[in-house]
CSV table of C-alpha atoms in Angstrom, one decimal:
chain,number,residue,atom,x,y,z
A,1,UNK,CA,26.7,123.0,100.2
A,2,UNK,CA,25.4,126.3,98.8
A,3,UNK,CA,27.8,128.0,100.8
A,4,UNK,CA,30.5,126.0,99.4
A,5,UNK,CA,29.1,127.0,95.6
A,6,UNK,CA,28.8,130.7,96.5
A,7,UNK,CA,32.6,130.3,97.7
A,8,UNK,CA,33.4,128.5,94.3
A,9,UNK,CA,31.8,131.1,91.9
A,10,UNK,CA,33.6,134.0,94.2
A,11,UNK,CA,37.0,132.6,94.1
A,12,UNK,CA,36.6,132.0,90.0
A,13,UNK,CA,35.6,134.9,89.3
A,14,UNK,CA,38.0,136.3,91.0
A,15,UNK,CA,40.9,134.3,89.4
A,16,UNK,CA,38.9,134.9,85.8
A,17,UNK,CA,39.2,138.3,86.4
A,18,UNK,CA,42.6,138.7,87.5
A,19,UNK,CA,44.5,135.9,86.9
A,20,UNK,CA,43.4,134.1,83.8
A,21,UNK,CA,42.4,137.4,81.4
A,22,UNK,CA,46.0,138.8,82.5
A,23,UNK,CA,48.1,136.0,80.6
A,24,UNK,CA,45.5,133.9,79.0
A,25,UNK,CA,46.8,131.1,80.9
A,26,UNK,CA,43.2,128.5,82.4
A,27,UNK,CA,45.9,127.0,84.8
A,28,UNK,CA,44.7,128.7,87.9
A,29,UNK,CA,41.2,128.5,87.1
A,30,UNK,CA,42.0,124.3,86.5
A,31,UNK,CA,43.5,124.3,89.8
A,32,UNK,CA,40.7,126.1,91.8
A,33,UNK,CA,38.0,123.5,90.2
A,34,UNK,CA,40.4,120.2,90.8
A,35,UNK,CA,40.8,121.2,94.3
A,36,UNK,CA,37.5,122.1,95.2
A,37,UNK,CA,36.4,119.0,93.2
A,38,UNK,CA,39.1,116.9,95.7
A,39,UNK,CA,37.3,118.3,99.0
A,40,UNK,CA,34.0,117.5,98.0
A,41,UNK,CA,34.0,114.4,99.8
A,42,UNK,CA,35.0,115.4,103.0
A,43,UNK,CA,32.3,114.2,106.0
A,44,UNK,CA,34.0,116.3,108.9
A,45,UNK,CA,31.8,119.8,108.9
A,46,UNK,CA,34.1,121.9,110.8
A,47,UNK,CA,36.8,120.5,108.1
A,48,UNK,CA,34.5,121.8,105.6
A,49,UNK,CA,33.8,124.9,106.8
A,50,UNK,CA,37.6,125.7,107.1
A,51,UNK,CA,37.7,125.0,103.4
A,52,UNK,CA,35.0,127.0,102.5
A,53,UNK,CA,36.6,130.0,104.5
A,54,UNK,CA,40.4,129.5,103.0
A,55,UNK,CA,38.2,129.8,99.6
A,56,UNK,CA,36.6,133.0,100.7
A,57,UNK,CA,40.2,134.5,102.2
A,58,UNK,CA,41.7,133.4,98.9
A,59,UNK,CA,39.1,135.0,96.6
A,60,UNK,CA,39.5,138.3,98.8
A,61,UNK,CA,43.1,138.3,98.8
A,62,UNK,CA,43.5,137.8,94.9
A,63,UNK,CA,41.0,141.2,94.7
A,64,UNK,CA,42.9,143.4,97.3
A,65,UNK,CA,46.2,142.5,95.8
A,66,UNK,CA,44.8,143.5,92.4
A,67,UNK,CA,43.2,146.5,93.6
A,68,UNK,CA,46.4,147.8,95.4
A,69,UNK,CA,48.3,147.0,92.5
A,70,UNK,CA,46.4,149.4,90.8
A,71,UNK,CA,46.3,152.1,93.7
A,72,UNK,CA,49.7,152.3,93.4
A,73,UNK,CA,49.5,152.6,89.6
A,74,UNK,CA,47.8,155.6,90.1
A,75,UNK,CA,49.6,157.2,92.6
A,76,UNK,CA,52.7,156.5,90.1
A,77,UNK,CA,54.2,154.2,93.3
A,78,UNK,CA,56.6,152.2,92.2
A,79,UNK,CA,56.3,153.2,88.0
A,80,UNK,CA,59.9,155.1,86.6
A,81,UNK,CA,58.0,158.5,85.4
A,82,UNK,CA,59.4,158.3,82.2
A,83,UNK,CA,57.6,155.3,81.3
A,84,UNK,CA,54.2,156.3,82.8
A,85,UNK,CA,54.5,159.2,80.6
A,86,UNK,CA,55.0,157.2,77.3
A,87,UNK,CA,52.3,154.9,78.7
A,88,UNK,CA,50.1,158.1,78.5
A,89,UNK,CA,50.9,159.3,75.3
A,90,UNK,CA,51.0,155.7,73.3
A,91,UNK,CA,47.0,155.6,74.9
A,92,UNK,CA,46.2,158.6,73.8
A,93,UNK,CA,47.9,158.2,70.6
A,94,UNK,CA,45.8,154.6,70.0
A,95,UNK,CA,42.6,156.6,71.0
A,96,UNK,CA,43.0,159.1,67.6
A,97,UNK,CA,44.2,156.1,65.6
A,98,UNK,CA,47.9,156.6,65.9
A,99,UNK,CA,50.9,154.7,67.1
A,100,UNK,CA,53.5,156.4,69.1
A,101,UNK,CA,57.5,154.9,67.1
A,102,UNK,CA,59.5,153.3,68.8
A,103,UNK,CA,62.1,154.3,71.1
A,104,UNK,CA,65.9,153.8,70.9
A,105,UNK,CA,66.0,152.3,74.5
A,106,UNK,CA,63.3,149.6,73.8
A,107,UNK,CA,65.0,148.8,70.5
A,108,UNK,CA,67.9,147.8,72.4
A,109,UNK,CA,66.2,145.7,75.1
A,110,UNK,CA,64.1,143.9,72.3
């Protein structure tokens, strides 16, 4: 049962982390807890186990995903330059207090 426990915290945090401070959004979270809650009855030990190691794959997959989303971030994989750079200087702009103006392009598209 501990083992199951250890899985549950590991897969929350994992979703907390990723999933539920990215859009706000508990669904995910909700889900994890309703379907671990829905397996807790199950007598059949190797069934168990299984669960406890889709849990653990789950919680490993949601990190790795994340953490090659932002590998390729920082290679600039993937990113159109231009925006990257604009990216860059609106941070660096909000670290001195400032606030880059808008652009013509992202007028248009909003």
């Amino acid at each position: 049962m501990s083992e199951a426990r250890q899985a549950l915290r590991k897969i929350l945090r994992a979703v907390d982390q990723h999933l539920t401070s990215a859009n706000g959004n508990k669904q995910w979270r909700d889900h994890v807890i309703k379907e671990f809650r829905s397996t807790a009855n199950i007598e059949n030990a190797a069934t168990q186990k299984q669960k406890v190691q889709e849990a653990k794959d789950y919680a490993y997959l949601v990190n790795s995903v994340q953490e090659h989303r932002a590998l390729l971030l920082s290679y600039n994989i993937g990113i159109d330059r231009e925006q990257e750079r604009r990216k860059l200087m609106s941070d660096t702009a909000a670290r001195v207090g400032l606030r880059m103006p808008k652009y013509a392009e992202e007028n248009d598209s909003s």
